[in-house]
Amino acid sequence: MLRLYTHPACLEHDPGRGHPESPARLQAVLAALDRDRFAPLDRIESPRASREALERVHAPAYVARMLASAPATGLVQLDEDTYLSPGSAEAALRAAGAVVAAVDAVLDASASRAFCAVRPPGHHATADQAMGFCLFNNVAVGAAHALAERGLERVAIADFDVHHGNGTQDIFAQEPRVLFVSSHQWPLYPGSGAAGETGVGNLVNAPLPPDTGSRAFRQVWEEMLLPRLHAFAPQLLLVSAGFDAHRDDPLAQLQLEADDYAWLTARLLDVARTHAAGRVVSTLEGGYDLGALAACAAAHVGALMG
Ligand SMILES: [Zn+2]
């Protein structure tokens, strides 16, 4: 069974008029998942992440600052494109909390898989820096919970957002119990993710040139990234599911189709079924063309339903 974690508070983080990471993104995803085909989804309101869960990957002073700095009105700017609005702290707590709750649900076998339809996204946030629209690193908080609280020894994170998940990489670069595999356009924001960045042998980066397209994208996963996931034999597979590699996305030029996400999700499900008793927790990252985002999220979640 597939669980859908989300929370209305995730619509209340608003980085300002004209900002690509808008509440309308999550509205588009939720509308796409409201169709008949998705009626079997088990819909859960995500809880808040605990301070303890956040502090497994973020500096305590950083967590305190994120939770205390949201303005009563207007915006607080954190970096060139990352802002806090009045609803940001609550949204960020629910976004990270969704992944933690989803990890518990699949490990307790109360669900086999989960998709977290949340924002703000997370994979650019480092231990002590908000960046790239991200406040808390949701997927990293979930992975650290699985290691520390649930005693797992091998957790894999597959990141197919078109941008490199620099925050996730930084947080786990010295952690051999986590395998991080990423395909991303390069050169592109944030500039990291070269093939030579391998951590302690636990990072696998596949930088792809603009106009890579479906065929070459699938080939890179088939020949390079999926074999590394299989070789690692994860006990749990987490997914940073950004849909900004779609051809209509305004922020990148990788030129994928919605069907590529269905294809890759099915391959990732194979990894989880082979090694992890089918346990997958996926969380929304980027995707900035509303129509493409809705179609790609539907393709991804449809494939996760199996
Ligand atoms: Zn992205």
mmCIF file of C-alpha atoms and ligand atoms in Angstrom:
data_model
loop_
_atom_site.group_PDB
_atom_site.id
_atom_site.type_symbol
_atom_site.label_atom_id
_atom_site.label_comp_id
_atom_site.label_asym_id
_atom_site.label_seq_id
_atom_site.Cartn_x
_atom_site.Cartn_y
_atom_site.Cartn_z
ATOM 1 C CA MET A 1 0.000 0.000 0.000
ATOM 2 C CA LEU A 2 1.189 3.503 -0.812
ATOM 3 C CA ARG A 3 0.850 6.295 1.717
ATOM 4 C CA LEU A 4 0.641 9.948 0.796
ATOM 5 C CA TYR A 5 1.972 12.301 3.461
ATOM 6 C CA THR A 6 1.172 15.976 3.165
ATOM 7 C CA HIS A 7 -0.028 18.895 5.299
ATOM 8 C CA PRO A 8 -1.943 22.128 4.593
ATOM 9 C CA ALA A 9 0.829 24.058 6.388
ATOM 10 C CA CYS A 10 3.139 23.222 3.465
ATOM 11 C CA LEU A 11 1.022 25.621 1.358
ATOM 12 C CA GLU A 12 1.695 28.473 3.810
ATOM 13 C CA HIS A 13 5.407 28.824 3.076
ATOM 14 C CA ASP A 14 5.431 31.626 0.509
ATOM 15 C CA PRO A 15 8.784 32.913 -0.769
ATOM 16 C CA GLY A 16 7.121 35.807 -2.565
ATOM 17 C CA ARG A 17 5.384 36.832 -5.757
ATOM 18 C CA GLY A 18 7.069 35.493 -8.881
ATOM 19 C CA HIS A 19 9.259 33.014 -6.983
ATOM 20 C CA PRO A 20 9.358 29.669 -8.833
ATOM 21 C CA GLU A 21 9.028 27.621 -5.616
ATOM 22 C CA SER A 22 5.413 28.701 -5.076
ATOM 23 C CA PRO A 23 2.526 27.178 -3.116
ATOM 24 C CA ALA A 24 0.886 26.563 -6.524
ATOM 25 C CA ARG A 25 3.436 23.784 -7.081
ATOM 26 C CA LEU A 26 2.079 21.693 -4.236
ATOM 27 C CA GLN A 27 -1.499 22.540 -5.234
ATOM 28 C CA ALA A 28 -0.734 21.191 -8.728
ATOM 29 C CA VAL A 29 0.723 17.961 -7.323
ATOM 30 C CA LEU A 30 -2.204 17.422 -4.950
ATOM 31 C CA ALA A 31 -4.730 18.116 -7.718
ATOM 32 C CA ALA A 32 -3.002 15.545 -9.935
ATOM 33 C CA LEU A 33 -3.167 13.000 -7.103
ATOM 34 C CA ASP A 34 -6.857 13.702 -6.545
ATOM 35 C CA ARG A 35 -7.927 11.718 -9.632
ATOM 36 C CA ASP A 36 -9.767 8.361 -9.448
ATOM 37 C CA ARG A 37 -6.641 6.434 -10.257
ATOM 38 C CA PHE A 38 -5.159 7.608 -6.949
ATOM 39 C CA ALA A 39 -8.211 6.894 -4.799
ATOM 40 C CA PRO A 40 -6.419 3.919 -3.152
ATOM 41 C CA LEU A 41 -3.737 6.202 -1.658
ATOM 42 C CA ASP A 42 -3.698 6.170 2.113
ATOM 43 C CA ARG A 43 -3.658 9.907 2.913
ATOM 44 C CA ILE A 44 -2.002 11.032 6.149
ATOM 45 C CA GLU A 45 -1.408 14.508 7.610
ATOM 46 C CA SER A 46 2.285 14.714 8.343
ATOM 47 C CA PRO A 47 3.409 15.383 11.917
ATOM 48 C CA ARG A 48 6.051 17.955 12.842
ATOM 49 C CA ALA A 49 9.644 16.787 12.901
ATOM 50 C CA SER A 50 11.053 16.754 16.421
ATOM 51 C CA ARG A 51 13.981 18.949 17.374
ATOM 52 C CA GLU A 52 15.962 15.769 17.976
ATOM 53 C CA ALA A 53 15.281 14.479 14.461
ATOM 54 C CA LEU A 54 16.325 17.803 12.884
ATOM 55 C CA GLU A 55 19.484 18.042 14.988
ATOM 56 C CA ARG A 56 20.728 14.685 13.704
ATOM 57 C CA VAL A 57 21.670 16.463 10.478
ATOM 58 C CA HIS A 58 21.482 20.184 11.283
ATOM 59 C CA ALA A 59 23.450 22.243 13.793
ATOM 60 C CA PRO A 60 21.267 23.041 16.834
ATOM 61 C CA ALA A 61 21.909 26.778 16.378
ATOM 62 C CA TYR A 62 20.762 26.520 12.754
ATOM 63 C CA VAL A 63 17.544 24.713 13.711
ATOM 64 C CA ALA A 64 16.851 27.336 16.386
ATOM 65 C CA ARG A 65 17.466 30.145 13.896
ATOM 66 C CA MET A 66 15.142 28.648 11.251
ATOM 67 C CA LEU A 67 12.359 28.209 13.791
ATOM 68 C CA ALA A 68 12.757 31.649 15.352
ATOM 69 C CA SER A 69 13.430 33.841 12.308
ATOM 70 C CA ALA A 70 10.134 33.662 10.425
ATOM 71 C CA PRO A 71 8.701 37.188 10.241
ATOM 72 C CA ALA A 72 5.220 38.172 11.453
ATOM 73 C CA THR A 73 4.646 39.777 8.053
ATOM 74 C CA GLY A 74 6.680 40.043 4.876
ATOM 75 C CA LEU A 75 9.808 38.056 4.102
ATOM 76 C CA VAL A 76 13.238 37.391 5.586
ATOM 77 C CA GLN A 77 15.902 36.703 2.968
ATOM 78 C CA LEU A 78 18.352 33.877 3.780
ATOM 79 C CA ASP A 79 20.326 33.697 0.552
ATOM 80 C CA GLU A 80 19.863 35.013 -2.977
ATOM 81 C CA ASP A 81 16.799 32.850 -3.648
ATOM 82 C CA THR A 82 15.717 31.446 -0.242
ATOM 83 C CA TYR A 83 13.227 33.246 1.995
ATOM 84 C CA LEU A 84 11.239 32.812 5.190
ATOM 85 C CA SER A 85 7.613 33.921 5.287
ATOM 86 C CA PRO A 86 5.263 33.821 8.300
ATOM 87 C CA GLY A 87 4.282 30.209 7.568
ATOM 88 C CA SER A 88 7.753 28.880 6.776
ATOM 89 C CA ALA A 89 8.755 27.330 10.097
ATOM 90 C CA GLU A 90 5.574 25.287 10.369
ATOM 91 C CA ALA A 91 5.824 24.201 6.716
ATOM 92 C CA ALA A 92 9.456 23.164 7.151
ATOM 93 C CA LEU A 93 8.632 21.169 10.306
ATOM 94 C CA ARG A 94 5.795 19.346 8.506
ATOM 95 C CA ALA A 95 7.965 18.689 5.437
ATOM 96 C CA ALA A 96 10.775 17.060 7.421
ATOM 97 C CA GLY A 97 8.267 15.384 9.731
ATOM 98 C CA ALA A 98 6.559 13.739 6.760
ATOM 99 C CA VAL A 99 9.739 11.917 5.775
ATOM 100 C CA VAL A 100 10.442 10.779 9.346
ATOM 101 C CA ALA A 101 6.880 9.482 9.748
ATOM 102 C CA ALA A 102 7.016 7.790 6.347
ATOM 103 C CA VAL A 103 10.286 6.042 7.265
ATOM 104 C CA ASP A 104 8.671 4.740 10.442
ATOM 105 C CA ALA A 105 5.579 3.603 8.536
ATOM 106 C CA VAL A 106 7.501 1.529 5.999
ATOM 107 C CA LEU A 107 9.800 0.073 8.664
ATOM 108 C CA ASP A 108 6.807 -0.845 10.812
ATOM 109 C CA ALA A 109 5.165 -2.334 7.700
ATOM 110 C CA SER A 110 2.059 -0.187 8.183
ATOM 111 C CA ALA A 111 2.757 0.898 4.582
ATOM 112 C CA SER A 112 5.096 -0.559 1.998
ATOM 113 C CA ARG A 113 5.886 2.738 0.293
ATOM 114 C CA ALA A 114 5.241 6.431 0.813
ATOM 115 C CA PHE A 115 5.301 9.671 -1.127
ATOM 116 C CA CYS A 116 5.701 12.943 0.769
ATOM 117 C CA ALA A 117 3.976 15.787 -1.087
ATOM 118 C CA VAL A 118 5.619 18.573 0.865
ATOM 119 C CA ARG A 119 7.459 21.859 0.548
ATOM 120 C CA PRO A 120 9.791 23.626 1.097
ATOM 121 C CA PRO A 121 12.091 21.149 -0.658
ATOM 122 C CA GLY A 122 15.237 20.007 1.128
ATOM 123 C CA HIS A 123 18.168 18.617 -0.816
ATOM 124 C CA HIS A 124 20.209 21.843 -1.060
ATOM 125 C CA ALA A 125 20.088 22.559 2.687
ATOM 126 C CA THR A 126 23.376 21.739 4.415
ATOM 127 C CA ALA A 127 23.980 21.151 8.118
ATOM 128 C CA ASP A 128 24.040 24.883 8.797
ATOM 129 C CA GLN A 129 22.972 26.710 5.637
ATOM 130 C CA ALA A 130 19.636 27.319 3.934
ATOM 131 C CA MET A 131 20.015 27.560 0.178
ATOM 132 C CA GLY A 132 18.335 26.871 -3.134
ATOM 133 C CA PHE A 133 14.756 27.254 -1.776
ATOM 134 C CA CYS A 134 15.546 24.660 0.976
ATOM 135 C CA LEU A 135 15.357 25.092 4.762
ATOM 136 C CA PHE A 136 15.628 21.645 6.393
ATOM 137 C CA ASN A 137 17.060 18.721 4.423
ATOM 138 C CA ASN A 138 13.963 16.538 4.572
ATOM 139 C CA VAL A 139 15.421 13.412 2.964
ATOM 140 C CA ALA A 140 18.571 13.610 5.093
ATOM 141 C CA VAL A 141 16.530 13.977 8.274
ATOM 142 C CA GLY A 142 14.626 10.818 7.275
ATOM 143 C CA ALA A 143 17.810 8.887 6.484
ATOM 144 C CA ALA A 144 19.465 9.896 9.766
ATOM 145 C CA HIS A 145 16.343 8.825 11.651
ATOM 146 C CA ALA A 146 16.487 5.407 9.967
ATOM 147 C CA LEU A 147 20.117 4.982 11.041
ATOM 148 C CA ALA A 148 19.966 6.388 14.567
ATOM 149 C CA GLU A 149 16.487 5.528 15.718
ATOM 150 C CA ARG A 150 15.715 2.397 13.702
ATOM 151 C CA GLY A 151 19.182 0.865 13.621
ATOM 152 C CA LEU A 152 19.482 0.404 9.873
ATOM 153 C CA GLU A 153 22.959 -0.150 8.483
ATOM 154 C CA ARG A 154 22.408 0.621 4.793
ATOM 155 C CA VAL A 155 20.160 3.427 3.564
ATOM 156 C CA ALA A 156 20.287 4.537 -0.081
ATOM 157 C CA ILE A 157 19.178 7.928 -1.401
ATOM 158 C CA ALA A 158 18.415 8.264 -5.120
ATOM 159 C CA ASP A 159 18.215 11.904 -6.237
ATOM 160 C CA PHE A 160 16.912 12.578 -9.767
ATOM 161 C CA ASP A 161 16.193 16.284 -9.307
ATOM 162 C CA VAL A 162 17.870 18.198 -12.150
ATOM 163 C CA HIS A 163 20.003 20.068 -9.599
ATOM 164 C CA HIS A 164 22.691 18.342 -7.574
ATOM 165 C CA GLY A 165 21.676 17.524 -3.994
ATOM 166 C CA ASN A 166 24.698 19.256 -2.504
ATOM 167 C CA GLY A 167 23.207 19.412 0.991
ATOM 168 C CA THR A 168 22.465 15.706 1.146
ATOM 169 C CA GLN A 169 25.931 14.959 -0.214
ATOM 170 C CA ASP A 170 27.623 17.240 2.347
ATOM 171 C CA ILE A 171 25.686 15.774 5.242
ATOM 172 C CA PHE A 172 26.547 12.148 4.388
ATOM 173 C CA ALA A 173 29.925 12.464 2.605
ATOM 174 C CA GLN A 174 31.687 10.723 5.522
ATOM 175 C CA GLU A 175 28.850 8.277 6.347
ATOM 176 C CA PRO A 176 29.395 4.846 4.769
ATOM 177 C CA ARG A 177 25.965 3.623 5.936
ATOM 178 C CA VAL A 178 24.385 5.999 3.387
ATOM 179 C CA LEU A 179 24.781 5.629 -0.377
ATOM 180 C CA PHE A 180 23.878 8.778 -2.318
ATOM 181 C CA VAL A 181 23.367 8.457 -6.083
ATOM 182 C CA SER A 182 22.447 11.462 -8.193
ATOM 183 C CA SER A 183 21.833 12.400 -11.802
ATOM 184 C CA HIS A 184 21.794 16.135 -12.487
ATOM 185 C CA GLN A 185 22.462 18.688 -15.162
ATOM 186 C CA TRP A 186 25.970 20.119 -15.105
ATOM 187 C CA PRO A 187 27.052 22.809 -15.214
ATOM 188 C CA LEU A 188 24.081 24.162 -13.290
ATOM 189 C CA TYR A 189 23.211 25.417 -9.799
ATOM 190 C CA PRO A 190 24.628 24.688 -7.218
ATOM 191 C CA GLY A 191 27.827 23.738 -9.074
ATOM 192 C CA SER A 192 28.723 20.592 -7.136
ATOM 193 C CA GLY A 193 28.212 16.977 -8.242
ATOM 194 C CA ALA A 194 31.256 16.286 -10.418
ATOM 195 C CA ALA A 195 31.909 12.609 -11.101
ATOM 196 C CA GLY A 196 35.065 12.802 -8.981
ATOM 197 C CA GLU A 197 33.088 13.652 -5.821
ATOM 198 C CA THR A 198 32.886 10.198 -4.242
ATOM 199 C CA GLY A 199 33.007 10.790 -0.474
ATOM 200 C CA VAL A 200 34.134 7.621 1.289
ATOM 201 C CA GLY A 201 33.066 5.634 -1.770
ATOM 202 C CA ASN A 202 29.419 6.309 -0.901
ATOM 203 C CA LEU A 203 28.652 9.097 -3.391
ATOM 204 C CA VAL A 204 27.892 8.391 -7.036
ATOM 205 C CA ASN A 205 27.465 11.495 -9.167
ATOM 206 C CA ALA A 206 26.341 11.473 -12.785
ATOM 207 C CA PRO A 207 26.626 15.012 -14.179
ATOM 208 C CA LEU A 208 24.712 15.293 -17.465
ATOM 209 C CA PRO A 209 25.028 17.966 -20.174
ATOM 210 C CA PRO A 210 22.080 20.134 -21.301
ATOM 211 C CA ASP A 211 19.860 18.388 -23.885
ATOM 212 C CA THR A 212 20.710 14.923 -22.562
ATOM 213 C CA GLY A 213 17.194 13.641 -23.354
ATOM 214 C CA SER A 214 15.341 10.471 -22.377
ATOM 215 C CA ARG A 215 17.504 7.867 -24.010
ATOM 216 C CA ALA A 216 20.855 8.950 -22.601
ATOM 217 C CA PHE A 217 19.278 9.666 -19.203
ATOM 218 C CA ARG A 218 17.904 6.136 -18.954
ATOM 219 C CA GLN A 219 21.213 4.710 -20.110
ATOM 220 C CA VAL A 220 23.113 6.483 -17.312
ATOM 221 C CA TRP A 221 20.747 5.083 -14.697
ATOM 222 C CA GLU A 222 20.755 1.604 -16.271
ATOM 223 C CA GLU A 223 24.522 1.335 -16.647
ATOM 224 C CA MET A 224 25.915 3.433 -13.808
ATOM 225 C CA LEU A 225 23.512 4.377 -11.016
ATOM 226 C CA LEU A 226 21.114 1.429 -10.668
ATOM 227 C CA PRO A 227 23.983 -1.119 -10.522
ATOM 228 C CA ARG A 228 25.517 0.845 -7.621
ATOM 229 C CA LEU A 229 22.186 0.814 -5.807
ATOM 230 C CA HIS A 230 21.871 -2.939 -6.302
ATOM 231 C CA ALA A 231 25.465 -3.543 -5.183
ATOM 232 C CA PHE A 232 24.848 -1.568 -1.974
ATOM 233 C CA ALA A 233 21.783 -3.704 -1.164
ATOM 234 C CA PRO A 234 19.974 -0.999 0.827
ATOM 235 C CA GLN A 235 17.579 -1.894 3.621
ATOM 236 C CA LEU A 236 15.584 1.232 2.781
ATOM 237 C CA LEU A 237 15.453 3.353 -0.374
ATOM 238 C CA LEU A 238 14.773 7.077 -0.119
ATOM 239 C CA VAL A 239 14.107 9.204 -3.188
ATOM 240 C CA SER A 240 14.676 12.925 -3.697
ATOM 241 C CA ALA A 241 11.996 13.303 -6.343
ATOM 242 C CA GLY A 242 12.502 16.530 -8.233
ATOM 243 C CA PHE A 243 10.760 16.848 -11.573
ATOM 244 C CA ASP A 244 12.687 19.806 -12.982
ATOM 245 C CA ALA A 245 14.520 17.682 -15.571
ATOM 246 C CA HIS A 246 11.291 17.701 -17.631
ATOM 247 C CA ARG A 247 11.553 19.389 -21.026
ATOM 248 C CA ASP A 248 9.086 22.134 -20.045
ATOM 249 C CA ASP A 249 10.884 23.140 -16.871
ATOM 250 C CA PRO A 250 12.039 26.772 -16.931
ATOM 251 C CA LEU A 251 15.124 26.239 -14.738
ATOM 252 C CA ALA A 252 16.981 23.520 -16.669
ATOM 253 C CA GLN A 253 17.422 21.849 -20.060
ATOM 254 C CA LEU A 254 17.711 18.085 -19.535
ATOM 255 C CA GLN A 255 14.651 17.459 -21.800
ATOM 256 C CA LEU A 256 12.996 14.502 -20.088
ATOM 257 C CA GLU A 257 9.369 13.368 -20.538
ATOM 258 C CA ALA A 258 6.882 12.406 -17.818
ATOM 259 C CA ASP A 259 7.228 8.788 -18.902
ATOM 260 C CA ASP A 260 10.909 8.814 -17.958
ATOM 261 C CA TYR A 261 9.875 9.259 -14.335
ATOM 262 C CA ALA A 262 7.536 6.279 -14.514
ATOM 263 C CA TRP A 263 10.361 4.240 -16.031
ATOM 264 C CA LEU A 264 12.948 5.245 -13.429
ATOM 265 C CA THR A 265 10.516 4.809 -10.541
ATOM 266 C CA ALA A 266 9.796 1.247 -11.660
ATOM 267 C CA ARG A 267 13.548 0.529 -11.773
ATOM 268 C CA LEU A 268 13.972 2.001 -8.281
ATOM 269 C CA LEU A 269 11.103 -0.156 -7.088
ATOM 270 C CA ASP A 270 13.016 -3.180 -8.438
ATOM 271 C CA VAL A 271 15.963 -2.190 -6.223
ATOM 272 C CA ALA A 272 13.718 -1.899 -3.184
ATOM 273 C CA ARG A 273 11.925 -5.172 -3.874
ATOM 274 C CA THR A 274 15.187 -7.026 -4.354
ATOM 275 C CA HIS A 275 16.957 -5.744 -1.238
ATOM 276 C CA ALA A 276 14.663 -3.702 1.008
ATOM 277 C CA ALA A 277 11.405 -5.667 1.247
ATOM 278 C CA GLY A 278 9.950 -3.097 -1.162
ATOM 279 C CA ARG A 279 10.455 -0.171 1.234
ATOM 280 C CA VAL A 280 10.580 3.181 -0.596
ATOM 281 C CA VAL A 281 10.038 6.675 0.811
ATOM 282 C CA SER A 282 9.989 9.395 -1.830
ATOM 283 C CA THR A 283 9.816 13.105 -1.149
ATOM 284 C CA LEU A 284 9.102 16.027 -3.443
ATOM 285 C CA GLU A 285 12.031 18.293 -4.306
ATOM 286 C CA GLY A 286 11.926 20.600 -7.381
ATOM 287 C CA GLY A 287 9.793 20.957 -10.509
ATOM 288 C CA TYR A 288 8.784 24.431 -11.649
ATOM 289 C CA ASP A 289 6.485 24.098 -14.652
ATOM 290 C CA LEU A 290 3.115 23.432 -13.043
ATOM 291 C CA GLY A 291 1.727 21.246 -15.843
ATOM 292 C CA ALA A 292 4.906 19.191 -16.171
ATOM 293 C CA LEU A 293 5.204 18.901 -12.397
ATOM 294 C CA ALA A 294 1.649 17.538 -12.113
ATOM 295 C CA ALA A 295 2.167 15.037 -14.943
ATOM 296 C CA CYS A 296 5.551 13.865 -13.658
ATOM 297 C CA ALA A 297 4.389 13.517 -10.055
ATOM 298 C CA ALA A 298 1.407 11.485 -11.263
ATOM 299 C CA ALA A 299 3.733 9.264 -13.319
ATOM 300 C CA HIS A 300 6.043 8.788 -10.326
ATOM 301 C CA VAL A 301 3.304 8.077 -7.788
ATOM 302 C CA GLY A 302 1.474 5.821 -10.247
ATOM 303 C CA ALA A 303 4.631 3.746 -10.651
ATOM 304 C CA LEU A 304 5.177 3.709 -6.865
ATOM 305 C CA MET A 305 1.714 2.171 -6.499
ATOM 306 C CA GLY A 306 3.235 -0.775 -8.370
HETATM 307 ZN ZN ZN B 1 15.916 21.138 -8.650
#
